[in-house]
Structures are given as C-alpha cells and as structure tokens.
Amino acid sequence: MTQPHAHELLEIARLTLLEQVLPALAGELRYPTLMIANAMAIAARESRLQARTCSQEEAHLAVLVDGAGAPLHEVRRQLARDIRQGRHDHPQRRRALVDALRQVTLARLAISNPKAMP
C-alpha cells in the first residue's frame, strides 16, 4: 500500500471538514471554516500541479531569454532585466513576451482560481 500524496491528504481533510465538522458548527464559525476549506483546496491543487506548472513556465520563459538550463528564479530575473532594458520592445518580441506571460498566468490561475479561467 502506497502512502497518499500531500494533495490527497489535503483533499481528504478538506472533505472531512466540509462534510463532518461544518454541519456541527455555529453560524459565526461557518464562514472561517469555509475559508479554511478553500485554502486547503488551493494548496491541494498547488501540490498536485506545481511541478508541471513550473516546467511549463521554464519552457515558455527560456524561449525569451538566454537562460536555458538556469533555475526558474534566475530565468525570471533575467527576463525582468531584459524587459527593463527594452529588449522586448520590438513588436514581434513583445508579442512573444505577452503570449508567454499569458500562458504562465493561465497556468497559475488554474491553481489559484480555476473558476476564473476563460
């Protein structure tokens, strides 16, 4: 028998909170409990999707900077420097930048608020 992943544990705890604890709570505790359950859902999605999301971000951003193989935080820093220095001001480069950042943003949004996805 394998150990459950973090996202599975969070989902089990969240369901227990919603199905067993929430119905027994007084009215003033219901809202904070729902906020906790929502945070647990976000954490579970992040745990499940984080590695793939970071890999996709690295792929999108590596095309824009000379940082292939560098850690993601370094690629982000280099991209920020390039933007400040105007290296993406040409319309074609700007279009590639916007497209890449849109894909990164949508991937992050799928974790934090999937209901807001277009």
CSV table of N, CA and C in Angstrom, one decimal:
chain,number,residue,atom,x,y,z
A,1,MET,N,0.8,-1.2,0.0
A,1,MET,CA,0.0,0.0,0.0
A,1,MET,C,0.9,1.2,0.0
A,2,THR,N,0.6,2.2,-0.9
A,2,THR,CA,1.4,3.4,-1.0
A,2,THR,C,0.9,4.5,-0.1
A,3,GLN,N,1.8,5.3,0.3
A,3,GLN,CA,1.4,6.5,1.1
A,3,GLN,C,0.7,7.5,0.2
A,4,PRO,N,-0.4,8.2,0.7
A,4,PRO,CA,-1.1,9.2,-0.1
A,4,PRO,C,-0.2,10.4,-0.3
A,5,HIS,N,-0.3,11.1,-1.4
A,5,HIS,CA,0.4,12.3,-1.7
A,5,HIS,C,-0.2,13.4,-0.8
A,6,ALA,N,0.6,14.5,-0.7
A,6,ALA,CA,0.1,15.7,0.1
A,6,ALA,C,-1.2,16.2,-0.4
A,7,HIS,N,-1.4,16.3,-1.7
A,7,HIS,CA,-2.7,16.8,-2.3
A,7,HIS,C,-3.8,15.9,-1.9
A,8,GLU,N,-3.6,14.6,-1.8
A,8,GLU,CA,-4.6,13.7,-1.5
A,8,GLU,C,-5.0,13.8,0.0
A,9,LEU,N,-4.0,14.0,0.9
A,9,LEU,CA,-4.2,14.2,2.3
A,9,LEU,C,-5.0,15.5,2.5
A,10,LEU,N,-4.6,16.5,1.8
A,10,LEU,CA,-5.4,17.8,1.9
A,10,LEU,C,-6.8,17.7,1.5
A,11,GLU,N,-7.0,16.9,0.4
A,11,GLU,CA,-8.4,16.8,-0.1
A,11,GLU,C,-9.3,16.0,0.9
A,12,ILE,N,-8.7,14.9,1.5
A,12,ILE,CA,-9.4,14.1,2.5
A,12,ILE,C,-9.7,15.0,3.7
A,13,ALA,N,-8.8,15.8,4.2
A,13,ALA,CA,-9.0,16.6,5.3
A,13,ALA,C,-10.1,17.7,5.0
A,14,ARG,N,-10.0,18.2,3.8
A,14,ARG,CA,-11.0,19.3,3.4
A,14,ARG,C,-12.4,18.7,3.3
A,15,LEU,N,-12.5,17.5,2.8
A,15,LEU,CA,-13.9,16.9,2.7
A,15,LEU,C,-14.4,16.5,4.1
A,16,THR,N,-13.5,16.1,5.0
A,16,THR,CA,-13.9,15.8,6.4
A,16,THR,C,-14.4,17.1,7.0
A,17,LEU,N,-13.7,18.2,6.8
A,17,LEU,CA,-14.0,19.5,7.4
A,17,LEU,C,-15.4,19.9,6.9
A,18,LEU,N,-15.6,19.8,5.6
A,18,LEU,CA,-16.9,20.2,5.0
A,18,LEU,C,-18.1,19.3,5.3
A,19,GLU,N,-17.8,18.0,5.3
A,19,GLU,CA,-18.9,17.1,5.5
A,19,GLU,C,-19.3,16.7,6.9
A,20,GLN,N,-18.3,16.8,7.8
A,20,GLN,CA,-18.5,16.3,9.2
A,20,GLN,C,-18.4,17.5,10.2
A,21,VAL,N,-17.4,18.4,10.0
A,21,VAL,CA,-17.2,19.4,11.0
A,21,VAL,C,-18.2,20.6,10.8
A,22,LEU,N,-18.2,21.1,9.5
A,22,LEU,CA,-19.0,22.3,9.2
A,22,LEU,C,-20.5,22.2,9.6
A,23,PRO,N,-21.1,21.1,9.4
A,23,PRO,CA,-22.6,21.0,9.8
A,23,PRO,C,-22.8,21.1,11.3
A,24,ALA,N,-21.8,20.8,12.1
A,24,ALA,CA,-21.9,20.8,13.5
A,24,ALA,C,-21.5,22.2,14.1
A,25,LEU,N,-21.1,23.1,13.3
A,25,LEU,CA,-20.6,24.4,13.8
A,25,LEU,C,-21.7,25.5,13.9
A,26,ALA,N,-21.5,26.4,14.8
A,26,ALA,CA,-22.4,27.5,15.0
A,26,ALA,C,-22.3,28.4,13.8
A,27,GLY,N,-23.3,29.3,13.5
A,27,GLY,CA,-23.3,30.1,12.3
A,27,GLY,C,-22.0,31.0,12.2
A,28,GLU,N,-21.5,31.6,13.3
A,28,GLU,CA,-20.4,32.5,13.2
A,28,GLU,C,-19.1,31.8,12.8
A,29,LEU,N,-19.0,30.5,13.0
A,29,LEU,CA,-17.8,29.7,12.6
A,29,LEU,C,-17.9,29.2,11.2
A,30,ARG,N,-19.0,29.3,10.6
A,30,ARG,CA,-19.2,28.7,9.2
A,30,ARG,C,-18.3,29.4,8.2
A,31,TYR,N,-18.3,30.7,8.2
A,31,TYR,CA,-17.5,31.4,7.2
A,31,TYR,C,-16.0,31.2,7.3
A,32,PRO,N,-15.4,31.3,8.5
A,32,PRO,CA,-14.0,31.0,8.6
A,32,PRO,C,-13.7,29.5,8.2
A,33,THR,N,-14.6,28.6,8.5
A,33,THR,CA,-14.3,27.2,8.2
A,33,THR,C,-14.4,27.0,6.6
A,34,LEU,N,-15.3,27.7,6.0
A,34,LEU,CA,-15.3,27.7,4.5
A,34,LEU,C,-14.0,28.3,3.9
A,35,MET,N,-13.5,29.4,4.5
A,35,MET,CA,-12.3,30.0,4.0
A,35,MET,C,-11.1,29.0,4.2
A,36,ILE,N,-11.1,28.3,5.3
A,36,ILE,CA,-10.1,27.3,5.5
A,36,ILE,C,-10.2,26.2,4.5
A,37,ALA,N,-11.4,25.7,4.2
A,37,ALA,CA,-11.6,24.7,3.2
A,37,ALA,C,-11.1,25.1,1.8
A,38,ASN,N,-11.4,26.4,1.5
A,38,ASN,CA,-11.0,27.0,0.2
A,38,ASN,C,-9.4,27.0,0.1
A,39,ALA,N,-8.8,27.4,1.2
A,39,ALA,CA,-7.3,27.5,1.2
A,39,ALA,C,-6.8,26.1,1.1
A,40,MET,N,-7.4,25.1,1.7
A,40,MET,CA,-7.0,23.7,1.5
A,40,MET,C,-7.1,23.2,0.1
A,41,ALA,N,-8.2,23.6,-0.6
A,41,ALA,CA,-8.3,23.2,-2.0
A,41,ALA,C,-7.2,23.9,-2.9
A,42,ILE,N,-6.9,25.1,-2.6
A,42,ILE,CA,-5.8,25.8,-3.4
A,42,ILE,C,-4.5,25.1,-3.1
A,43,ALA,N,-4.2,24.7,-1.9
A,43,ALA,CA,-3.0,24.1,-1.5
A,43,ALA,C,-2.9,22.7,-2.2
A,44,ALA,N,-4.0,22.0,-2.2
A,44,ALA,CA,-4.0,20.7,-2.8
A,44,ALA,C,-3.8,20.8,-4.3
A,45,ARG,N,-4.4,21.7,-5.0
A,45,ARG,CA,-4.2,21.9,-6.4
A,45,ARG,C,-2.7,22.3,-6.7
A,46,GLU,N,-2.2,23.2,-5.8
A,46,GLU,CA,-0.8,23.6,-6.0
A,46,GLU,C,0.1,22.4,-5.8
A,47,SER,N,-0.1,21.6,-4.8
A,47,SER,CA,0.7,20.4,-4.6
A,47,SER,C,0.7,19.5,-5.8
A,48,ARG,N,-0.5,19.3,-6.4
A,48,ARG,CA,-0.7,18.4,-7.5
A,48,ARG,C,-0.1,19.0,-8.8
A,49,LEU,N,-0.2,20.3,-9.0
A,49,LEU,CA,0.1,20.9,-10.3
A,49,LEU,C,1.4,21.7,-10.3
A,50,GLN,N,2.0,21.9,-9.2
A,50,GLN,CA,3.2,22.9,-9.1
A,50,GLN,C,4.3,22.4,-10.0
A,51,ALA,N,4.8,21.2,-10.0
A,51,ALA,CA,5.9,20.8,-10.8
A,51,ALA,C,5.7,21.0,-12.3
A,52,ARG,N,4.5,20.6,-12.7
A,52,ARG,CA,4.2,20.7,-14.1
A,52,ARG,C,4.1,22.2,-14.5
A,53,THR,N,3.5,23.0,-13.6
A,53,THR,CA,3.4,24.4,-13.9
A,53,THR,C,4.7,25.1,-14.0
A,54,CYS,N,5.6,24.8,-13.1
A,54,CYS,CA,7.0,25.3,-13.1
A,54,CYS,C,7.7,24.9,-14.4
A,55,SER,N,7.6,23.6,-14.8
A,55,SER,CA,8.2,23.2,-16.0
A,55,SER,C,7.7,23.9,-17.2
A,56,GLN,N,6.4,24.1,-17.3
A,56,GLN,CA,5.8,24.9,-18.4
A,56,GLN,C,6.3,26.3,-18.4
A,57,GLU,N,6.4,26.9,-17.2
A,57,GLU,CA,6.9,28.3,-17.1
A,57,GLU,C,8.3,28.4,-17.6
A,58,GLU,N,9.2,27.4,-17.2
A,58,GLU,CA,10.6,27.4,-17.6
A,58,GLU,C,10.6,27.3,-19.1
A,59,ALA,N,9.8,26.5,-19.7
A,59,ALA,CA,9.8,26.3,-21.2
A,59,ALA,C,9.4,27.6,-21.9
A,60,HIS,N,8.3,28.2,-21.4
A,60,HIS,CA,7.8,29.5,-22.0
A,60,HIS,C,8.9,30.6,-21.9
A,61,LEU,N,9.5,30.7,-20.7
A,61,LEU,CA,10.4,31.9,-20.5
A,61,LEU,C,11.8,31.6,-21.1
A,62,ALA,N,12.2,30.4,-21.2
A,62,ALA,CA,13.5,30.1,-21.7
A,62,ALA,C,13.6,30.5,-23.2
A,63,VAL,N,12.5,30.5,-23.9
A,63,VAL,CA,12.5,31.0,-25.3
A,63,VAL,C,12.8,32.5,-25.3
A,64,LEU,N,12.4,33.2,-24.3
A,64,LEU,CA,12.5,34.6,-24.3
A,64,LEU,C,13.9,35.2,-23.8
A,65,VAL,N,14.6,34.3,-23.1
A,65,VAL,CA,15.9,34.8,-22.5
A,65,VAL,C,17.0,33.8,-22.8
A,66,ASP,N,18.2,34.2,-22.6
A,66,ASP,CA,19.3,33.2,-22.8
A,66,ASP,C,19.6,32.6,-21.5
A,67,GLY,N,18.6,31.9,-20.9
A,67,GLY,CA,18.8,31.3,-19.6
A,67,GLY,C,18.4,29.8,-19.6
A,68,ALA,N,18.5,29.2,-20.8
A,68,ALA,CA,18.1,27.8,-20.8
A,68,ALA,C,19.0,27.0,-19.9
A,69,GLY,N,18.4,26.2,-19.1
A,69,GLY,CA,19.1,25.3,-18.1
A,69,GLY,C,19.2,26.0,-16.7
A,70,ALA,N,19.0,27.3,-16.7
A,70,ALA,CA,19.1,28.0,-15.4
A,70,ALA,C,17.9,27.8,-14.5
A,71,PRO,N,18.1,27.9,-13.2
A,71,PRO,CA,16.9,27.8,-12.3
A,71,PRO,C,15.8,28.8,-12.7
A,72,LEU,N,14.6,28.4,-12.4
A,72,LEU,CA,13.5,29.3,-12.8
A,72,LEU,C,13.6,30.7,-12.2
A,73,HIS,N,14.0,30.8,-11.0
A,73,HIS,CA,14.1,32.2,-10.4
A,73,HIS,C,15.1,33.0,-11.1
A,74,GLU,N,16.2,32.4,-11.6
A,74,GLU,CA,17.2,33.2,-12.4
A,74,GLU,C,16.6,33.6,-13.8
A,75,VAL,N,15.9,32.7,-14.4
A,75,VAL,CA,15.2,33.0,-15.7
A,75,VAL,C,14.3,34.2,-15.5
A,76,ARG,N,13.5,34.1,-14.4
A,76,ARG,CA,12.6,35.2,-14.2
A,76,ARG,C,13.3,36.6,-14.0
A,77,ARG,N,14.4,36.5,-13.2
A,77,ARG,CA,15.2,37.7,-13.0
A,77,ARG,C,15.8,38.3,-14.3
A,78,GLN,N,16.3,37.3,-15.1
A,78,GLN,CA,16.9,37.8,-16.4
A,78,GLN,C,15.8,38.4,-17.3
A,79,LEU,N,14.7,37.8,-17.3
A,79,LEU,CA,13.6,38.3,-18.1
A,79,LEU,C,13.2,39.7,-17.6
A,80,ALA,N,13.1,39.9,-16.3
A,80,ALA,CA,12.8,41.2,-15.8
A,80,ALA,C,13.8,42.2,-16.2
A,81,ARG,N,15.1,41.9,-16.1
A,81,ARG,CA,16.2,42.8,-16.6
A,81,ARG,C,16.0,43.1,-18.0
A,82,ASP,N,15.8,42.1,-18.9
A,82,ASP,CA,15.6,42.3,-20.3
A,82,ASP,C,14.5,43.3,-20.6
A,83,ILE,N,13.4,43.1,-19.9
A,83,ILE,CA,12.2,44.0,-20.1
A,83,ILE,C,12.6,45.4,-19.7
A,84,ARG,N,13.2,45.6,-18.6
A,84,ARG,CA,13.6,46.9,-18.1
A,84,ARG,C,14.6,47.6,-19.1
A,85,GLN,N,15.4,46.8,-19.8
A,85,GLN,CA,16.4,47.3,-20.7
A,85,GLN,C,15.8,47.4,-22.1
A,86,GLY,N,14.5,47.2,-22.3
A,86,GLY,CA,13.9,47.4,-23.6
A,86,GLY,C,14.1,46.3,-24.6
A,87,ARG,N,14.6,45.2,-24.2
A,87,ARG,CA,14.9,44.1,-25.2
A,87,ARG,C,13.7,43.4,-25.8
A,88,HIS,N,12.5,43.7,-25.2
A,88,HIS,CA,11.3,43.2,-25.7
A,88,HIS,C,10.3,44.2,-26.3
A,89,ASP,N,10.9,45.4,-26.6
A,89,ASP,CA,10.1,46.5,-27.2
A,89,ASP,C,9.7,46.3,-28.6
A,90,HIS,N,10.5,45.6,-29.4
A,90,HIS,CA,10.1,45.3,-30.8
A,90,HIS,C,8.8,44.6,-30.8
A,91,PRO,N,7.9,45.0,-31.7
A,91,PRO,CA,6.6,44.4,-31.8
A,91,PRO,C,6.5,42.8,-31.8
A,92,GLN,N,7.4,42.2,-32.5
A,92,GLN,CA,7.4,40.8,-32.6
A,92,GLN,C,7.9,40.2,-31.3
A,93,ARG,N,8.9,40.7,-30.7
A,93,ARG,CA,9.4,40.2,-29.4
A,93,ARG,C,8.3,40.5,-28.3
A,94,ARG,N,7.7,41.7,-28.4
A,94,ARG,CA,6.7,42.0,-27.4
A,94,ARG,C,5.5,41.0,-27.5
A,95,ARG,N,5.1,40.6,-28.7
A,95,ARG,CA,4.0,39.7,-28.9
A,95,ARG,C,4.4,38.3,-28.3
A,96,ALA,N,5.6,37.9,-28.5
A,96,ALA,CA,6.1,36.6,-27.9
A,96,ALA,C,6.1,36.7,-26.4
A,97,LEU,N,6.5,37.9,-25.9
A,97,LEU,CA,6.5,38.1,-24.4
A,97,LEU,C,5.1,38.0,-23.8
A,98,VAL,N,4.2,38.7,-24.4
A,98,VAL,CA,2.8,38.7,-24.0
A,98,VAL,C,2.2,37.3,-24.0
A,99,ASP,N,2.5,36.6,-25.1
A,99,ASP,CA,2.0,35.2,-25.3
A,99,ASP,C,2.5,34.3,-24.2
A,100,ALA,N,3.8,34.4,-23.9
A,100,ALA,CA,4.4,33.5,-22.9
A,100,ALA,C,3.9,33.9,-21.5
A,101,LEU,N,3.8,35.2,-21.2
A,101,LEU,CA,3.3,35.6,-19.9
A,101,LEU,C,1.8,35.2,-19.7
A,102,ARG,N,1.1,35.3,-20.8
A,102,ARG,CA,-0.3,34.9,-20.7
A,102,ARG,C,-0.5,33.4,-20.4
A,103,GLN,N,0.4,32.6,-21.0
A,103,GLN,CA,0.3,31.1,-20.7
A,103,GLN,C,0.8,30.8,-19.3
A,104,VAL,N,1.8,31.5,-18.8
A,104,VAL,CA,2.2,31.4,-17.4
A,104,VAL,C,1.1,31.8,-16.5
A,105,THR,N,0.5,32.9,-16.7
A,105,THR,CA,-0.6,33.4,-15.9
A,105,THR,C,-1.8,32.5,-15.9
A,106,LEU,N,-2.2,31.9,-17.0
A,106,LEU,CA,-3.3,31.0,-17.0
A,106,LEU,C,-3.0,29.7,-16.3
A,107,ALA,N,-1.7,29.2,-16.3
A,107,ALA,CA,-1.3,28.1,-15.6
A,107,ALA,C,-1.4,28.3,-14.1
A,108,ARG,N,-1.0,29.5,-13.7
A,108,ARG,CA,-1.0,29.9,-12.2
A,108,ARG,C,-2.5,30.0,-11.8
A,109,LEU,N,-3.3,30.6,-12.7
A,109,LEU,CA,-4.7,30.8,-12.4
A,109,LEU,C,-5.4,29.5,-12.2
A,110,ALA,N,-5.0,28.5,-13.0
A,110,ALA,CA,-5.6,27.2,-12.9
A,110,ALA,C,-5.4,26.6,-11.5
A,111,ILE,N,-4.4,27.0,-10.8
A,111,ILE,CA,-4.2,26.6,-9.5
A,111,ILE,C,-4.9,27.4,-8.5
A,112,SER,N,-4.8,28.7,-8.5
A,112,SER,CA,-5.3,29.6,-7.5
A,112,SER,C,-6.8,29.9,-7.6
A,113,ASN,N,-7.3,29.9,-8.9
A,113,ASN,CA,-8.8,30.2,-9.1
A,113,ASN,C,-9.2,29.6,-10.4
A,114,PRO,N,-9.4,28.3,-10.5
A,114,PRO,CA,-9.8,27.7,-11.8
A,114,PRO,C,-11.2,28.2,-12.3
A,115,LYS,N,-12.0,28.6,-11.4
A,115,LYS,CA,-13.3,29.1,-11.9
A,115,LYS,C,-13.2,30.4,-12.7
A,116,ALA,N,-12.1,31.1,-12.5
A,116,ALA,CA,-11.9,32.4,-13.3
A,116,ALA,C,-11.2,32.1,-14.6
A,117,MET,N,-11.0,30.9,-15.0
A,117,MET,CA,-10.3,30.6,-16.3
A,117,MET,C,-11.3,31.0,-17.4
A,118,PRO,N,-10.7,31.5,-18.5
A,118,PRO,CA,-11.5,31.9,-19.6
A,118,PRO,C,-12.1,30.7,-20.3
